[in-house]
C-alpha positions as protocol buffer text, in pm:
chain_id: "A"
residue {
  index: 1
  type: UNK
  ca { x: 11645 y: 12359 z: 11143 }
}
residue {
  index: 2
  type: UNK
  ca { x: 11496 y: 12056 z: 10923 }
}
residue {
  index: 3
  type: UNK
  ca { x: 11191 y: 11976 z: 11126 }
}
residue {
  index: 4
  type: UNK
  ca { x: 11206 y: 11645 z: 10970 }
}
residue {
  index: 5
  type: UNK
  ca { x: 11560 y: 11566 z: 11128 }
}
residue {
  index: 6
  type: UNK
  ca { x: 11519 y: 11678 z: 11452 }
}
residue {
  index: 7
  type: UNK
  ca { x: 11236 y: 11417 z: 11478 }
}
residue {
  index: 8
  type: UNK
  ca { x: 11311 y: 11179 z: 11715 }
}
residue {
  index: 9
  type: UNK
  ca { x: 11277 y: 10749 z: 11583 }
}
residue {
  index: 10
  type: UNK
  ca { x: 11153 y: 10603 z: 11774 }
}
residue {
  index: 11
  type: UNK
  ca { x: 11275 y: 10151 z: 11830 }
}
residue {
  index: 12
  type: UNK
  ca { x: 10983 y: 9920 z: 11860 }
}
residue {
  index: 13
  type: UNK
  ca { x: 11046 y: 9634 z: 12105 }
}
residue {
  index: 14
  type: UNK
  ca { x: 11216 y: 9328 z: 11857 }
}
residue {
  index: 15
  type: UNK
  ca { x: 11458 y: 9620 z: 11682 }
}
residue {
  index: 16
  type: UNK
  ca { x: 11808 y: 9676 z: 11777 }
}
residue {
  index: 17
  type: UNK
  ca { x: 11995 y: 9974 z: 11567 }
}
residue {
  index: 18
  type: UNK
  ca { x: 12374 y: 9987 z: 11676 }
}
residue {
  index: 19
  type: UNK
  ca { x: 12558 y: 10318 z: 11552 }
}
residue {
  index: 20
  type: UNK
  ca { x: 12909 y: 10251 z: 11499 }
}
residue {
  index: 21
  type: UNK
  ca { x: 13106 y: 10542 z: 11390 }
}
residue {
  index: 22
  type: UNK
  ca { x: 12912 y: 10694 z: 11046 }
}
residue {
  index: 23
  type: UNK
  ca { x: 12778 y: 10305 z: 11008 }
}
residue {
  index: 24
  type: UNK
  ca { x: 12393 y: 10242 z: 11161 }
}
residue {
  index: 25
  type: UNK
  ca { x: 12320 y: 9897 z: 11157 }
}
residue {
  index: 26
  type: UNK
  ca { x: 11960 y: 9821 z: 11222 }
}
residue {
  index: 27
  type: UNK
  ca { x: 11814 y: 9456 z: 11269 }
}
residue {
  index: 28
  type: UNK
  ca { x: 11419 y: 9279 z: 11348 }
}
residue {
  index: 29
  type: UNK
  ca { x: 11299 y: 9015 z: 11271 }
}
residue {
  index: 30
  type: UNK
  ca { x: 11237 y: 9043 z: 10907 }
}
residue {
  index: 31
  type: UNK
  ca { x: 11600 y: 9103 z: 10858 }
}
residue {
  index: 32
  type: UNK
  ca { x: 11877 y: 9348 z: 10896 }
}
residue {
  index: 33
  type: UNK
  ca { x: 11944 y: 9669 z: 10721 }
}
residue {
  index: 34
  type: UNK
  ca { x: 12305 y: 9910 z: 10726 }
}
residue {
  index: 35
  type: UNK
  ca { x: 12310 y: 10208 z: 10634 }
}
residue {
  index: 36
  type: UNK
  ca { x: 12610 y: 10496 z: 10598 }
}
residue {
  index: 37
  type: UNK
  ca { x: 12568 y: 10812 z: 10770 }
}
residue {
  index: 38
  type: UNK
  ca { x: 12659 y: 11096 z: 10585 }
}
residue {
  index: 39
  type: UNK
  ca { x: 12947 y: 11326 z: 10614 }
}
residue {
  index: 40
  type: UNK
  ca { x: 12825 y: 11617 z: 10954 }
}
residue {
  index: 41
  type: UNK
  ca { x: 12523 y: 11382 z: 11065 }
}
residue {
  index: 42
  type: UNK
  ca { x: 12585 y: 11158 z: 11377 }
}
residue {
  index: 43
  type: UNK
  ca { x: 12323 y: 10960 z: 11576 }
}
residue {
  index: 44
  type: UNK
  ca { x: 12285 y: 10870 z: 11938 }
}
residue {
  index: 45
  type: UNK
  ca { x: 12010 y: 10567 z: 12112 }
}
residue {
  index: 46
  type: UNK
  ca { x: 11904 y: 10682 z: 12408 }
}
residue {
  index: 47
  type: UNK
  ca { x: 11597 y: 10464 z: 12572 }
}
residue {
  index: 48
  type: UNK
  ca { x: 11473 y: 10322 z: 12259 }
}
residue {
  index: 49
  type: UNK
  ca { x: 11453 y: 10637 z: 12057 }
}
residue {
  index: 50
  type: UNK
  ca { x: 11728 y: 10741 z: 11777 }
}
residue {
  index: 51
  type: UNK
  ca { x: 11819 y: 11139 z: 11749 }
}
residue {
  index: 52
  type: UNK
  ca { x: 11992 y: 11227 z: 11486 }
}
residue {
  index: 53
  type: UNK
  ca { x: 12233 y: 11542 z: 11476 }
}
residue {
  index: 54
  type: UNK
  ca { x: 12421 y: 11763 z: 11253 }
}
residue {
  index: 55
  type: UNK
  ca { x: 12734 y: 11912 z: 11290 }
}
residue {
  index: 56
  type: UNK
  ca { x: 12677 y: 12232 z: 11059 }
}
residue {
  index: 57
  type: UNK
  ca { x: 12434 y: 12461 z: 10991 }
}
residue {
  index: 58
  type: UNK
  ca { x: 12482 y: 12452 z: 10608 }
}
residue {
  index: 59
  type: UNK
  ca { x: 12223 y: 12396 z: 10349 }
}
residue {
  index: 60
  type: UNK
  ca { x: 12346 y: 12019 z: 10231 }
}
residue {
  index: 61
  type: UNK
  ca { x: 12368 y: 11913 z: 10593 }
}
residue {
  index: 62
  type: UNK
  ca { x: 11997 y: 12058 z: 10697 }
}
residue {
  index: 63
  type: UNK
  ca { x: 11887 y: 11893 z: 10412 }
}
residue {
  index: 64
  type: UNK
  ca { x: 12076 y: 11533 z: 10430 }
}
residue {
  index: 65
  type: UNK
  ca { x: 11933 y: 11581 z: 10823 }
}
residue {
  index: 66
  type: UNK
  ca { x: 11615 y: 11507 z: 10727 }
}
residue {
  index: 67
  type: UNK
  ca { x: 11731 y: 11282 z: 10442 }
}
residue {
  index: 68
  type: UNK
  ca { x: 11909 y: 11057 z: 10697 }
}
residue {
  index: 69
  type: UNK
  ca { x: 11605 y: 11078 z: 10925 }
}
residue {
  index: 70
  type: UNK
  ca { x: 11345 y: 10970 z: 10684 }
}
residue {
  index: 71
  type: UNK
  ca { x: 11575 y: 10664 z: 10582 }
}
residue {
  index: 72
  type: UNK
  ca { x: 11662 y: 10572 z: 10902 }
}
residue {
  index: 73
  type: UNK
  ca { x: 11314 y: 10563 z: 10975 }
}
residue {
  index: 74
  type: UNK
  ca { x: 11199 y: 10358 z: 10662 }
}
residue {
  index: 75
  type: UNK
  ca { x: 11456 y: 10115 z: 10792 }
}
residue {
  index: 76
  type: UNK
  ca { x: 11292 y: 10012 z: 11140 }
}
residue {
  index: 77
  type: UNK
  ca { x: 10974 y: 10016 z: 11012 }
}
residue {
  index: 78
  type: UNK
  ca { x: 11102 y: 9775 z: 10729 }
}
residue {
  index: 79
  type: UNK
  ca { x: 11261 y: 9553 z: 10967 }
}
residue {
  index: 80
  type: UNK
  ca { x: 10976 y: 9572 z: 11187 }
}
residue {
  index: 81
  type: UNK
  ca { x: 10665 y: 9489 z: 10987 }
}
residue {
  index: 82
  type: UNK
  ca { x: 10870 y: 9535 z: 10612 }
}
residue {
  index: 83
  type: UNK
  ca { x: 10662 y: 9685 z: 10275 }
}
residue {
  index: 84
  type: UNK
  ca { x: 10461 y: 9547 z: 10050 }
}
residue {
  index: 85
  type: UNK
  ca { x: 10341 y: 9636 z: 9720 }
}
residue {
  index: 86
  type: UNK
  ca { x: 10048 y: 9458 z: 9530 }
}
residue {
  index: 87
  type: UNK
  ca { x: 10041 y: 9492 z: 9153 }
}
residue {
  index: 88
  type: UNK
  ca { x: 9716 y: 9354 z: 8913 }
}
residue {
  index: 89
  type: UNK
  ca { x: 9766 y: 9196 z: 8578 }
}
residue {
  index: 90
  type: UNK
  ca { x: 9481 y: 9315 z: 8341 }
}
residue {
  index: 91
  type: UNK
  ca { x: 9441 y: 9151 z: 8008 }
}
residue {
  index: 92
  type: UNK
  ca { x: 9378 y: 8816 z: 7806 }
}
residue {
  index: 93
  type: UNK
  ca { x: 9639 y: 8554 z: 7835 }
}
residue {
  index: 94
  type: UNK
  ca { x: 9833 y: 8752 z: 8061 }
}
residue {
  index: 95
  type: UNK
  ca { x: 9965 y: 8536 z: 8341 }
}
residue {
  index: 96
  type: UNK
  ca { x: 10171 y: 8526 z: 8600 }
}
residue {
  index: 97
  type: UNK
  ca { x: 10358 y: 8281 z: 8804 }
}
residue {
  index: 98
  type: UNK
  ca { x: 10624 y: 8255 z: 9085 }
}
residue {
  index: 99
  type: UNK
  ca { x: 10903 y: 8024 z: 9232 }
}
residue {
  index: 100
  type: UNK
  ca { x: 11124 y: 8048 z: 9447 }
}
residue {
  index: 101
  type: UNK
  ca { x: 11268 y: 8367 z: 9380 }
}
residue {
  index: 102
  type: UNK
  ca { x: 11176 y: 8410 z: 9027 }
}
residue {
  index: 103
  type: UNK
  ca { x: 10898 y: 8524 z: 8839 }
}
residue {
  index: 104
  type: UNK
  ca { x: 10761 y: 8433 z: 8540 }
}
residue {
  index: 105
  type: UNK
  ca { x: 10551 y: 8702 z: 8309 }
}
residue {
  index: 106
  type: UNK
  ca { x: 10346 y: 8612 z: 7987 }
}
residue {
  index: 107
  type: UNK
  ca { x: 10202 y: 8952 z: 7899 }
}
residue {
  index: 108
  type: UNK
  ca { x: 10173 y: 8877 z: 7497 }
}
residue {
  index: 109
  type: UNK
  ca { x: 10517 y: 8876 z: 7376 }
}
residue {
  index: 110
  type: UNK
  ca { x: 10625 y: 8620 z: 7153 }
}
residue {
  index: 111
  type: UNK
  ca { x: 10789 y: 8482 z: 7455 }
}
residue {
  index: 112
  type: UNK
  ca { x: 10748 y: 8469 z: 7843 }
}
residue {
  index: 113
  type: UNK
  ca { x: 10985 y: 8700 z: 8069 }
}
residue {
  index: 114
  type: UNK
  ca { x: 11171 y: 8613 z: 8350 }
}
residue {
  index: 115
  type: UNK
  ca { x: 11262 y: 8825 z: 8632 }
}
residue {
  index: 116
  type: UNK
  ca { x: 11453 y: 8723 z: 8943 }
}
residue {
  index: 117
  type: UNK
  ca { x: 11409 y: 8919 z: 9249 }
}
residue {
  index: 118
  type: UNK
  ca { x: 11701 y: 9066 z: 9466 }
}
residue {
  index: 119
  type: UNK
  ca { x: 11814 y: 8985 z: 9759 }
}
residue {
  index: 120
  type: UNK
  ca { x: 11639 y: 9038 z: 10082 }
}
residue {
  index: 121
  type: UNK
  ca { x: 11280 y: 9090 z: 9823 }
}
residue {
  index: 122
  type: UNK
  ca { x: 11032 y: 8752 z: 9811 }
}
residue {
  index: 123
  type: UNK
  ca { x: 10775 y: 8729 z: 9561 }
}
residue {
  index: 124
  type: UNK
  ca { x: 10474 y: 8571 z: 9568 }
}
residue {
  index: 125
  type: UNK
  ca { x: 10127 y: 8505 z: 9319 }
}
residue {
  index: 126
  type: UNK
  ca { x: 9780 y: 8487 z: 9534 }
}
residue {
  index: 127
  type: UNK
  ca { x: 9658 y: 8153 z: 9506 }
}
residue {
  index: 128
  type: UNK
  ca { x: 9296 y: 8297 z: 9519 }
}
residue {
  index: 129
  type: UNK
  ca { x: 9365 y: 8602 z: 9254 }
}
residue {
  index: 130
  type: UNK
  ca { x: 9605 y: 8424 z: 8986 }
}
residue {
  index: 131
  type: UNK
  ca { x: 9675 y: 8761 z: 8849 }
}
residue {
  index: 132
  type: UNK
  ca { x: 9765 y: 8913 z: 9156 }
}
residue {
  index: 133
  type: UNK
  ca { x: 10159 y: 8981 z: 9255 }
}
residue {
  index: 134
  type: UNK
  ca { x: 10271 y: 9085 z: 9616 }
}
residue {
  index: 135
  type: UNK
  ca { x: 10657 y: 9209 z: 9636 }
}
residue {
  index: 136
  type: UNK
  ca { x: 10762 y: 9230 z: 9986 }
}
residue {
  index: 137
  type: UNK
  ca { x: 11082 y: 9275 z: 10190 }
}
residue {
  index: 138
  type: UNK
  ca { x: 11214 y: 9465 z: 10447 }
}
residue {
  index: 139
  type: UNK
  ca { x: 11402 y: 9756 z: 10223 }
}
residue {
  index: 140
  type: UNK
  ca { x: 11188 y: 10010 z: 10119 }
}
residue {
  index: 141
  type: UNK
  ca { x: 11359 y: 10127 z: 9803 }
}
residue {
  index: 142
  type: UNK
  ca { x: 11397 y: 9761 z: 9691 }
}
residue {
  index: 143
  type: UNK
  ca { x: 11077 y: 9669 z: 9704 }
}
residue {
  index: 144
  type: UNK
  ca { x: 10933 y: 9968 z: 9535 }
}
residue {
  index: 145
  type: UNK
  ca { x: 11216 y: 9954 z: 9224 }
}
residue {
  index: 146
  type: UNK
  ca { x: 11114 y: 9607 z: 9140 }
}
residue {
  index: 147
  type: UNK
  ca { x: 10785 y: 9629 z: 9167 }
}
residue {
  index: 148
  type: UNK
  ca { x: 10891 y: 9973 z: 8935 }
}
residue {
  index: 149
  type: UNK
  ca { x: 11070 y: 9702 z: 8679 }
}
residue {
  index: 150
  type: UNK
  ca { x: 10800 y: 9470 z: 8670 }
}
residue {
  index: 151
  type: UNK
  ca { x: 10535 y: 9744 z: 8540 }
}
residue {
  index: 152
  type: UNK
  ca { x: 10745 y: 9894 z: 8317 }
}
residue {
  index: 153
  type: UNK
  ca { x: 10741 y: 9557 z: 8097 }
}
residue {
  index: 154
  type: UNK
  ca { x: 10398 y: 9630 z: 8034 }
}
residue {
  index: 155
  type: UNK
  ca { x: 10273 y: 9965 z: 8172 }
}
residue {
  index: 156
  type: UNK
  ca { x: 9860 y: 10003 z: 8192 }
}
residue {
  index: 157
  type: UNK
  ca { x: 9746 y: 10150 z: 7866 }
}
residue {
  index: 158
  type: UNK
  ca { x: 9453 y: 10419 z: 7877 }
}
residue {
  index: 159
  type: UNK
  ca { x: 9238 y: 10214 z: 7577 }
}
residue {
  index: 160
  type: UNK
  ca { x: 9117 y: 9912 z: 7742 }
}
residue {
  index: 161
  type: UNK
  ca { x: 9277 y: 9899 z: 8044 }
}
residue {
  index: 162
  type: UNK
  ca { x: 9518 y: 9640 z: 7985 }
}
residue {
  index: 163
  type: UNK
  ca { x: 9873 y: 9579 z: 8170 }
}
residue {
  index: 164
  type: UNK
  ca { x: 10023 y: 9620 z: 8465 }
}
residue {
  index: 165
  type: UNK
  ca { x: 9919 y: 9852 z: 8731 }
}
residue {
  index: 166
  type: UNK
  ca { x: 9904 y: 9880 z: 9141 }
}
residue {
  index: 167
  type: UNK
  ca { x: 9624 y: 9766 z: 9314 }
}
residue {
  index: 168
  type: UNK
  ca { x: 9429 y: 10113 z: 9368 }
}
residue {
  index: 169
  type: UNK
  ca { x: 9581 y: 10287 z: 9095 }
}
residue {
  index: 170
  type: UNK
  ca { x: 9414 y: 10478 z: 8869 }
}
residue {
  index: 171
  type: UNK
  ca { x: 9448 y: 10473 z: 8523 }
}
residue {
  index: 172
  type: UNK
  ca { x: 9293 y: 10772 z: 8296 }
}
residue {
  index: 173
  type: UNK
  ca { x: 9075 y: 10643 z: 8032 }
}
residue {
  index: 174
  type: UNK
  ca { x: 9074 y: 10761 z: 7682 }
}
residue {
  index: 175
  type: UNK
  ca { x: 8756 y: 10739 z: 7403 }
}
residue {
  index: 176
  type: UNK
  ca { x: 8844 y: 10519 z: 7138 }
}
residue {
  index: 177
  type: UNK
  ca { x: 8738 y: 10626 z: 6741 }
}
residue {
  index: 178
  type: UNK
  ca { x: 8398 y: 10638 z: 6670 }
}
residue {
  index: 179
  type: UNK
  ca { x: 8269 y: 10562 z: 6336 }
}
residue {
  index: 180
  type: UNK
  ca { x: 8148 y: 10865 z: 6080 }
}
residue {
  index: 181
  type: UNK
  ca { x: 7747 y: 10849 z: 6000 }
}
């Protein structure tokens, strides 16, 4: 039995999660999230807790059990208190700036790059840190893909440090050439 699926999620006061046939629909107050269960998994609310069940012992449904557990569960906390990553730009002349819900990236290119976030992500620059970007929202796999996309335009390089990187993250460092005597 997938000990991760037989967890029980539990609702925080503020979340509602409505299961309508193989369709969960969770919302809070930093949006609402759907999500389709898949094929042999079912779910039940019972006194502000969510149990998920299978109907087969098979290997695919143990493991989309937990699967559908672990989502489900990324969902309230997302519409609950949402995610947030926080990425550093490292280098000279690299800037960063924000409106609305684009960004704008000059990280040494001949020209700056524009990105526009997706729906239900907000992006914002620290008015204290210039070089500091925070991508929130309340869907976990959003947030973390386009905060994915904006490092891979200019990924931390092990020299001098320079690019884009998460706040916290380590990046190995490398010797550079030494001169002969």
């Amino acid at each position: 039995m997938s000990r991760i699926g037989k967890m029980p999620v539990k609702i925080p006061s503020g979340v509602t999660v409505e299961v309508n046939g193989g369709k969960l629909v969770v919302k809070g107050t930093k949006g609402s999230l759907t999500y389709d269960l898949p094929n042999g998994i079912s779910g039940k609310v019972d006194d502000g807790v969510l149990q998920l069940q299978r109907s087969s012992e098979e290997r695919e449904a143990k493991a989309l059990h937990g699967l559908a557990r672990a989502l489900v569960n990324n969902m309230v906390h997302g519409v609950h208190k949402g995610f947030e990553k926080r990425m550093e730009i490292i280098g000279v002349g690299y800037r960063v700036q924000a409106s609305g819900t684009k960004i704008t990236l000059s990280l040494g290119f001949s020209h700056p790059i524009e990105m526009k976030a997706p729906d239900g992500v907000h992006v914002e620059v620290d008015k204290e840190v210039k070089n500091l970007i925070i991508v929130t929202g309340a869907d976990k796999q959003a947030v973390g893909e386009f905060a994915a996309n904006i490092r891979k335009l200019r990924k931390p390089e092990p020299y001098k440090g320079k690019g884009i990187r998460y706040v916290g993250e380590y990046v190995p460092r490398k010797a550079g050439k030494t001169a002969k005597k």
